[in-house]
Amino acid sequence: MSRSHAPALPDRARVEEAARWLSGRVVRTPVLNCPAIDRLAGARILLKAENLQTGGSYKMRGAMLAVGRLAAAGHTGVVAQSTGNHAVAVALAARRHGLAATVVLPVDAAPVKVARARAAGARVVLAGTTVEERLVAARQLAAADGHPLVDAYDHPDVVAGQGSASLELIEEAERGGTPLDALVVPVGGGGGVAGACLAAAGTPIEVYGVEPVGCDTLARSLAAGRPTPVVPAPTIADGLRPGCVGDLPFAVARDAVRGVVRVDDDAIAEAFRLLLLELKVLVEPSGAAGLAGALRLAGVPEGGRYGTVGVVLTGGNVEADLVARLATGPVADLARMEGVAA
């Protein structure tokens, strides 16, 4: 489903501009490394800990940039839809700039994300389980309120803002004397991986997206040559189930992304446990999917040529009971137990 009419393509300069504007407005999160994870991967893995970002995810970057510019233009409110993290980020950014915020979430959204959006002062509207249903509701609310819609994927400022996380990771790796050979980013609507492609433009870094098995809209879109919707399969990575990659992210990534790695829930759960028990870092399954993809990439022939791989840990908003179950037991049926937010 098209979410924009004529998306304007941002470039690396726009990501650099976004990073400058965001400096001091968002957290410059640390880049972490774990020898145990390096040994498993057979490569140096540098992890950008965006789970420690304000609002618990890298979505704060794009939301802060987009909402900040709308506030400067005189708008008094904003509307957004997402599975959770973008909504939380828009709510927080709106509060920071003194704007009203209405966010549309699926009826089976993770309770922690609903609660955080409300705590940030947003009006929360629950609508359906698919992105199409949320978009209908969000557009109706935007028209009724006279407020702009801050799209989670098809917005140049959102893509550029998300790209600033990858840009910081690239810069930190260079300063540390271990420049990246590859960069791995989980894919929902594609804003993060598109931003990574822009951040890596003009460098030899190869960018990979990671999608849960059965939620591989970017992989299918690349094969088809156009944005291609899927009926998302159940997965514990609730933030990676948008139904279709955004038009703008696809336009950026189609000729820039090196490939897409598909991972199942067992691989995501194992990556979650590695991050929790070896690195002592708590991420949500959608964020752990990036490490799962990097470990999967290390096991294929093209992965063997990468000495240093960067991974963006995109978020850390996860339910306490899911943490307990992922940390201690098998993942069979967990996706169905947690809901199937699209």
Short mmCIF file of C-alpha atoms in Angstrom, two decimals:
data_model
loop_
_atom_site.label_atom_id
_atom_site.label_comp_id
_atom_site.label_asym_id
_atom_site.label_seq_id
_atom_site.Cartn_x
_atom_site.Cartn_y
_atom_site.Cartn_z
CA MET A 1 0.00 0.00 0.00
CA SER A 2 1.48 3.33 -1.04
CA ARG A 3 2.11 5.67 1.86
CA SER A 4 3.41 8.65 -0.13
CA HIS A 5 2.78 10.11 -3.57
CA ALA A 6 6.20 11.34 -4.68
CA PRO A 7 8.85 10.64 -2.07
CA ALA A 8 11.86 12.93 -2.24
CA LEU A 9 15.06 10.94 -1.84
CA PRO A 10 17.38 12.13 0.92
CA ASP A 11 21.13 11.66 0.59
CA ARG A 12 24.17 11.24 2.85
CA ALA A 13 24.45 15.01 3.28
CA ARG A 14 20.96 15.01 4.74
CA VAL A 15 21.93 12.33 7.26
CA GLU A 16 25.00 14.37 8.23
CA GLU A 17 22.80 17.46 8.59
CA ALA A 18 20.36 15.46 10.71
CA ALA A 19 23.19 14.26 12.95
CA ARG A 20 24.36 17.82 13.52
CA TRP A 21 20.83 19.01 14.33
CA LEU A 22 20.22 16.08 16.69
CA SER A 23 23.51 16.57 18.56
CA GLY A 24 22.57 17.44 22.14
CA ARG A 25 18.90 16.67 21.47
CA VAL A 26 19.20 12.86 21.53
CA VAL A 27 21.61 10.54 23.30
CA ARG A 28 24.81 9.61 21.50
CA THR A 29 24.51 5.98 22.50
CA PRO A 30 27.58 3.81 23.14
CA VAL A 31 29.11 1.30 20.75
CA LEU A 32 29.62 -2.02 22.55
CA ASN A 33 31.69 -5.11 21.87
CA CYS A 34 31.69 -8.57 23.42
CA PRO A 35 34.56 -11.07 22.89
CA ALA A 36 32.19 -14.03 23.31
CA ILE A 37 29.97 -12.74 20.50
CA ASP A 38 33.04 -12.05 18.35
CA ARG A 39 34.15 -15.65 18.75
CA LEU A 40 30.75 -16.96 17.68
CA ALA A 41 30.66 -14.69 14.65
CA GLY A 42 34.29 -15.16 13.64
CA ALA A 43 34.44 -11.39 13.23
CA ARG A 44 34.52 -8.25 15.34
CA ILE A 45 30.91 -7.23 16.06
CA LEU A 46 30.30 -3.61 17.06
CA LEU A 47 26.87 -3.02 18.56
CA LYS A 48 25.22 0.42 18.55
CA ALA A 49 23.14 0.40 21.75
CA GLU A 50 20.07 2.37 20.66
CA ASN A 51 18.10 0.47 23.28
CA LEU A 52 19.63 3.09 25.60
CA GLN A 53 18.22 5.97 23.55
CA THR A 54 15.56 8.29 24.98
CA GLY A 55 12.25 6.48 24.59
CA GLY A 56 14.04 3.16 24.35
CA SER A 57 14.69 3.09 20.61
CA TYR A 58 16.43 4.75 17.68
CA LYS A 59 13.01 5.94 16.51
CA MET A 60 13.60 8.96 18.75
CA ARG A 61 16.07 10.30 16.20
CA GLY A 62 13.71 10.51 13.26
CA ALA A 63 10.79 11.62 15.41
CA MET A 64 12.77 14.40 17.08
CA LEU A 65 13.98 15.74 13.75
CA ALA A 66 10.59 15.56 12.01
CA VAL A 67 8.58 16.94 14.94
CA GLY A 68 11.15 19.64 15.65
CA ARG A 69 10.91 20.95 12.12
CA LEU A 70 7.11 20.86 12.20
CA ALA A 71 7.14 22.79 15.47
CA ALA A 72 9.48 25.39 13.94
CA ALA A 73 7.05 25.72 11.03
CA GLY A 74 4.24 26.63 13.44
CA HIS A 75 2.30 23.38 13.75
CA THR A 76 0.59 22.79 17.09
CA GLY A 77 0.18 19.03 16.93
CA VAL A 78 1.13 15.82 15.13
CA VAL A 79 -0.35 12.41 14.36
CA ALA A 80 1.56 9.14 13.98
CA GLN A 81 0.94 5.42 13.65
CA SER A 82 3.21 2.47 14.34
CA THR A 83 3.51 -0.84 16.14
CA GLY A 84 4.90 1.06 19.11
CA ASN A 85 8.37 2.58 19.15
CA HIS A 86 7.73 5.32 16.56
CA ALA A 87 4.55 6.27 18.41
CA VAL A 88 6.44 6.52 21.71
CA ALA A 89 9.16 8.60 20.06
CA VAL A 90 6.70 10.99 18.40
CA ALA A 91 4.88 11.41 21.71
CA LEU A 92 8.12 12.26 23.50
CA ALA A 93 9.29 14.60 20.74
CA ALA A 94 5.93 16.37 20.70
CA ARG A 95 6.08 16.88 24.45
CA ARG A 96 9.61 18.24 24.15
CA HIS A 97 8.42 20.81 21.59
CA GLY A 98 5.12 21.64 23.25
CA LEU A 99 2.91 20.00 20.61
CA ALA A 100 -0.14 17.82 21.01
CA ALA A 101 0.30 14.22 19.84
CA THR A 102 -2.17 11.56 18.75
CA VAL A 103 -0.74 8.10 18.07
CA VAL A 104 -2.45 5.10 16.51
CA LEU A 105 -1.35 1.66 17.68
CA PRO A 106 -2.64 -1.85 16.87
CA VAL A 107 -5.14 -3.36 19.27
CA ASP A 108 -2.56 -6.03 20.18
CA ALA A 109 0.36 -3.65 20.65
CA ALA A 110 2.83 -4.47 23.41
CA PRO A 111 1.36 -3.00 26.63
CA VAL A 112 4.71 -1.44 27.57
CA LYS A 113 4.67 0.60 24.35
CA VAL A 114 1.07 1.72 24.84
CA ALA A 115 1.87 2.74 28.40
CA ARG A 116 4.97 4.69 27.38
CA ALA A 117 3.10 6.60 24.68
CA ARG A 118 0.41 7.57 27.18
CA ALA A 119 3.00 8.48 29.81
CA ALA A 120 4.57 10.85 27.29
CA GLY A 121 1.25 12.69 27.06
CA ALA A 122 -0.08 11.34 23.77
CA ARG A 123 -3.69 10.53 23.01
CA VAL A 124 -3.56 6.82 22.14
CA VAL A 125 -6.01 5.35 19.63
CA LEU A 126 -6.08 1.57 19.07
CA ALA A 127 -7.05 0.49 15.55
CA GLY A 128 -7.00 -2.98 14.00
CA THR A 129 -3.95 -5.17 13.60
CA THR A 130 -2.59 -4.13 10.20
CA VAL A 131 -0.73 -1.07 8.95
CA GLU A 132 -3.55 -0.37 6.50
CA GLU A 133 -6.07 -0.14 9.33
CA ARG A 134 -3.80 2.12 11.34
CA LEU A 135 -3.15 4.38 8.36
CA VAL A 136 -6.87 4.84 7.70
CA ALA A 137 -7.40 5.84 11.34
CA ALA A 138 -4.34 8.09 11.43
CA ARG A 139 -5.30 9.92 8.25
CA GLN A 140 -8.82 10.49 9.53
CA LEU A 141 -7.49 11.87 12.79
CA ALA A 142 -4.96 14.08 11.00
CA ALA A 143 -7.69 15.52 8.78
CA ALA A 144 -10.06 16.07 11.70
CA ASP A 145 -7.42 17.73 13.89
CA GLY A 146 -5.66 19.62 11.11
CA HIS A 147 -2.32 18.18 12.21
CA PRO A 148 0.35 16.65 9.95
CA LEU A 149 0.97 12.92 9.86
CA VAL A 150 4.54 11.93 10.77
CA ASP A 151 4.89 8.69 8.85
CA ALA A 152 7.00 5.98 10.47
CA TYR A 153 8.73 5.12 7.17
CA ASP A 154 7.88 7.44 4.27
CA HIS A 155 9.24 10.69 5.68
CA PRO A 156 12.65 12.09 4.63
CA ASP A 157 13.36 13.49 8.10
CA VAL A 158 12.52 10.16 9.72
CA VAL A 159 14.84 8.27 7.35
CA ALA A 160 17.65 10.80 7.82
CA GLY A 161 17.20 10.84 11.59
CA GLN A 162 17.29 7.05 11.81
CA GLY A 163 20.39 7.12 9.60
CA SER A 164 22.23 9.21 12.18
CA ALA A 165 22.52 6.11 14.41
CA SER A 166 24.36 4.24 11.64
CA LEU A 167 26.48 7.31 10.90
CA GLU A 168 27.60 7.48 14.53
CA LEU A 169 28.43 3.76 14.48
CA ILE A 170 30.50 4.20 11.30
CA GLU A 171 32.34 7.14 12.84
CA GLU A 172 33.04 5.34 16.13
CA ALA A 173 34.41 2.30 14.30
CA GLU A 174 36.74 4.48 12.24
CA ARG A 175 37.97 6.35 15.31
CA GLY A 176 38.62 3.04 17.05
CA GLY A 177 40.78 1.81 14.18
CA THR A 178 38.34 -0.95 13.15
CA PRO A 179 36.32 0.52 10.24
CA LEU A 180 33.20 -1.40 9.32
CA ASP A 181 33.15 -3.86 6.46
CA ALA A 182 29.42 -4.49 6.81
CA LEU A 183 26.49 -2.88 8.58
CA VAL A 184 23.39 -4.84 9.67
CA VAL A 185 20.03 -3.25 10.54
CA PRO A 186 16.65 -4.86 11.34
CA VAL A 187 13.88 -4.03 8.86
CA GLY A 188 10.30 -3.12 9.68
CA GLY A 189 9.07 -0.43 7.31
CA GLY A 190 12.62 0.12 6.11
CA GLY A 191 13.44 3.59 7.44
CA GLY A 192 16.39 2.34 9.48
CA VAL A 193 18.01 0.30 6.72
CA ALA A 194 17.44 3.13 4.23
CA GLY A 195 19.12 5.53 6.64
CA ALA A 196 22.00 3.08 7.01
CA CYS A 197 22.40 2.93 3.23
CA LEU A 198 22.61 6.73 3.11
CA ALA A 199 25.07 6.86 6.02
CA ALA A 200 27.31 4.29 4.28
CA ALA A 201 27.10 5.95 0.85
CA GLY A 202 30.52 6.64 -0.63
CA THR A 203 32.21 4.04 1.59
CA PRO A 204 33.02 0.36 0.94
CA ILE A 205 30.65 -0.70 3.74
CA GLU A 206 28.05 -3.25 2.63
CA VAL A 207 24.62 -2.83 4.21
CA TYR A 208 22.30 -5.74 5.03
CA GLY A 209 18.74 -5.73 6.24
CA VAL A 210 17.37 -8.39 8.60
CA GLU A 211 13.78 -9.62 8.51
CA PRO A 212 11.93 -12.35 10.41
CA VAL A 213 10.98 -15.38 8.33
CA GLY A 214 7.53 -14.75 6.87
CA CYS A 215 7.80 -10.97 7.36
CA ASP A 216 10.28 -10.46 4.53
CA THR A 217 8.66 -7.58 2.65
CA LEU A 218 12.00 -5.94 1.76
CA ALA A 219 13.47 -9.17 0.42
CA ARG A 220 10.38 -9.81 -1.70
CA SER A 221 10.25 -6.19 -2.83
CA LEU A 222 13.87 -6.29 -3.99
CA ALA A 223 13.14 -9.47 -5.95
CA ALA A 224 10.01 -7.94 -7.52
CA GLY A 225 11.52 -4.53 -8.18
CA ARG A 226 8.72 -2.70 -6.34
CA PRO A 227 7.29 -2.49 -2.80
CA THR A 228 5.56 -5.82 -2.26
CA PRO A 229 3.24 -6.45 0.70
CA VAL A 230 3.22 -9.64 2.72
CA VAL A 231 0.78 -11.11 5.20
CA PRO A 232 3.11 -11.03 8.20
CA ALA A 233 3.70 -14.32 9.97
CA PRO A 234 3.60 -14.50 13.78
CA THR A 235 6.93 -13.53 15.32
CA ILE A 236 8.31 -12.42 18.66
CA ALA A 237 9.81 -9.40 16.84
CA ASP A 238 6.61 -7.33 16.96
CA GLY A 239 8.32 -4.21 15.58
CA LEU A 240 9.32 -5.96 12.34
CA ARG A 241 5.85 -6.74 10.99
CA PRO A 242 4.72 -3.71 8.94
CA GLY A 243 3.10 -5.58 6.06
CA CYS A 244 4.96 -3.63 3.39
CA VAL A 245 8.21 -1.72 3.15
CA GLY A 246 7.73 2.02 2.68
CA ASP A 247 7.96 3.58 -0.77
CA LEU A 248 10.71 6.00 0.23
CA PRO A 249 12.87 3.44 2.06
CA PHE A 250 12.54 1.06 -0.87
CA ALA A 251 13.56 3.75 -3.34
CA VAL A 252 16.69 4.41 -1.26
CA ALA A 253 17.57 0.78 -0.50
CA ARG A 254 16.81 -0.93 -3.81
CA ASP A 255 20.18 -0.11 -5.36
CA ALA A 256 22.18 0.38 -2.15
CA VAL A 257 21.46 -2.55 0.16
CA ARG A 258 23.74 -5.56 -0.31
CA GLY A 259 21.12 -8.08 0.70
CA VAL A 260 18.55 -9.23 3.24
CA VAL A 261 19.10 -11.92 5.88
CA ARG A 262 16.04 -13.85 7.08
CA VAL A 263 16.03 -15.08 10.68
CA ASP A 264 13.55 -17.22 12.61
CA ASP A 265 12.35 -16.77 16.17
CA ASP A 266 14.84 -19.31 17.54
CA ALA A 267 17.73 -17.29 16.12
CA ILE A 268 16.25 -14.04 17.48
CA ALA A 269 15.80 -15.60 20.92
CA GLU A 270 19.38 -16.88 20.93
CA ALA A 271 20.67 -13.42 20.00
CA PHE A 272 18.50 -11.94 22.76
CA ARG A 273 20.07 -14.31 25.30
CA LEU A 274 23.59 -13.55 24.09
CA LEU A 275 23.01 -9.83 24.50
CA LEU A 276 21.42 -10.25 27.91
CA LEU A 277 23.78 -12.81 29.42
CA GLU A 278 27.10 -12.06 27.71
CA LEU A 279 26.89 -8.30 27.08
CA LYS A 280 24.47 -7.56 29.98
CA VAL A 281 22.27 -5.50 27.66
CA LEU A 282 18.48 -5.73 27.46
CA VAL A 283 16.94 -5.35 24.01
CA GLU A 284 13.55 -6.18 22.54
CA PRO A 285 13.37 -9.07 20.07
CA SER A 286 13.16 -6.66 17.13
CA GLY A 287 16.49 -5.17 18.21
CA ALA A 288 18.05 -8.59 18.81
CA ALA A 289 17.15 -9.53 15.24
CA GLY A 290 20.07 -7.40 14.04
CA LEU A 291 22.58 -9.55 15.92
CA ALA A 292 20.78 -12.71 14.78
CA GLY A 293 21.24 -11.52 11.22
CA ALA A 294 24.92 -10.73 11.75
CA LEU A 295 25.53 -14.20 13.19
CA ARG A 296 23.66 -15.78 10.27
CA LEU A 297 25.67 -13.68 7.82
CA ALA A 298 28.90 -14.88 9.41
CA GLY A 299 27.96 -18.45 8.49
CA VAL A 300 27.61 -17.89 4.74
CA PRO A 301 30.45 -17.49 2.21
CA GLU A 302 30.05 -13.74 1.69
CA GLY A 303 30.11 -13.18 5.45
CA GLY A 304 33.60 -14.65 5.75
CA ARG A 305 35.20 -11.63 4.15
CA TYR A 306 33.96 -9.21 6.82
CA GLY A 307 36.45 -8.47 9.58
CA THR A 308 34.27 -5.92 11.37
CA VAL A 309 30.48 -5.87 11.31
CA GLY A 310 28.33 -3.12 12.78
CA VAL A 311 24.88 -3.90 14.19
CA VAL A 312 22.25 -1.37 15.25
CA LEU A 313 20.40 -2.60 18.34
CA THR A 314 17.30 -0.67 17.43
CA GLY A 315 15.27 -0.82 20.64
CA GLY A 316 14.76 -2.11 24.14
CA ASN A 317 11.04 -1.77 24.91
CA VAL A 318 10.11 -5.28 25.94
CA GLU A 319 7.60 -6.84 28.32
CA ALA A 320 9.02 -8.23 31.57
CA ASP A 321 7.26 -11.59 31.19
CA LEU A 322 8.64 -12.01 27.68
CA VAL A 323 12.13 -11.28 28.99
CA ALA A 324 11.72 -14.05 31.54
CA ARG A 325 10.49 -16.56 28.98
CA LEU A 326 13.12 -15.72 26.38
CA ALA A 327 15.90 -15.87 28.94
CA THR A 328 14.96 -19.26 30.29
CA GLY A 329 13.06 -21.38 27.80
CA PRO A 330 12.18 -22.36 24.23
CA VAL A 331 10.35 -19.90 21.99
CA ALA A 332 7.72 -22.27 20.56
CA ASP A 333 4.34 -20.49 20.41
CA LEU A 334 5.72 -17.33 22.05
CA ALA A 335 4.72 -15.21 19.05
CA ARG A 336 1.12 -16.33 19.37
CA MET A 337 1.18 -15.83 23.11
CA GLU A 338 2.48 -12.29 22.67
CA GLY A 339 0.07 -11.31 19.90
CA VAL A 340 0.74 -10.69 16.25
CA ALA A 341 0.80 -6.92 15.87
CA ALA A 342 1.39 -5.96 12.26
#
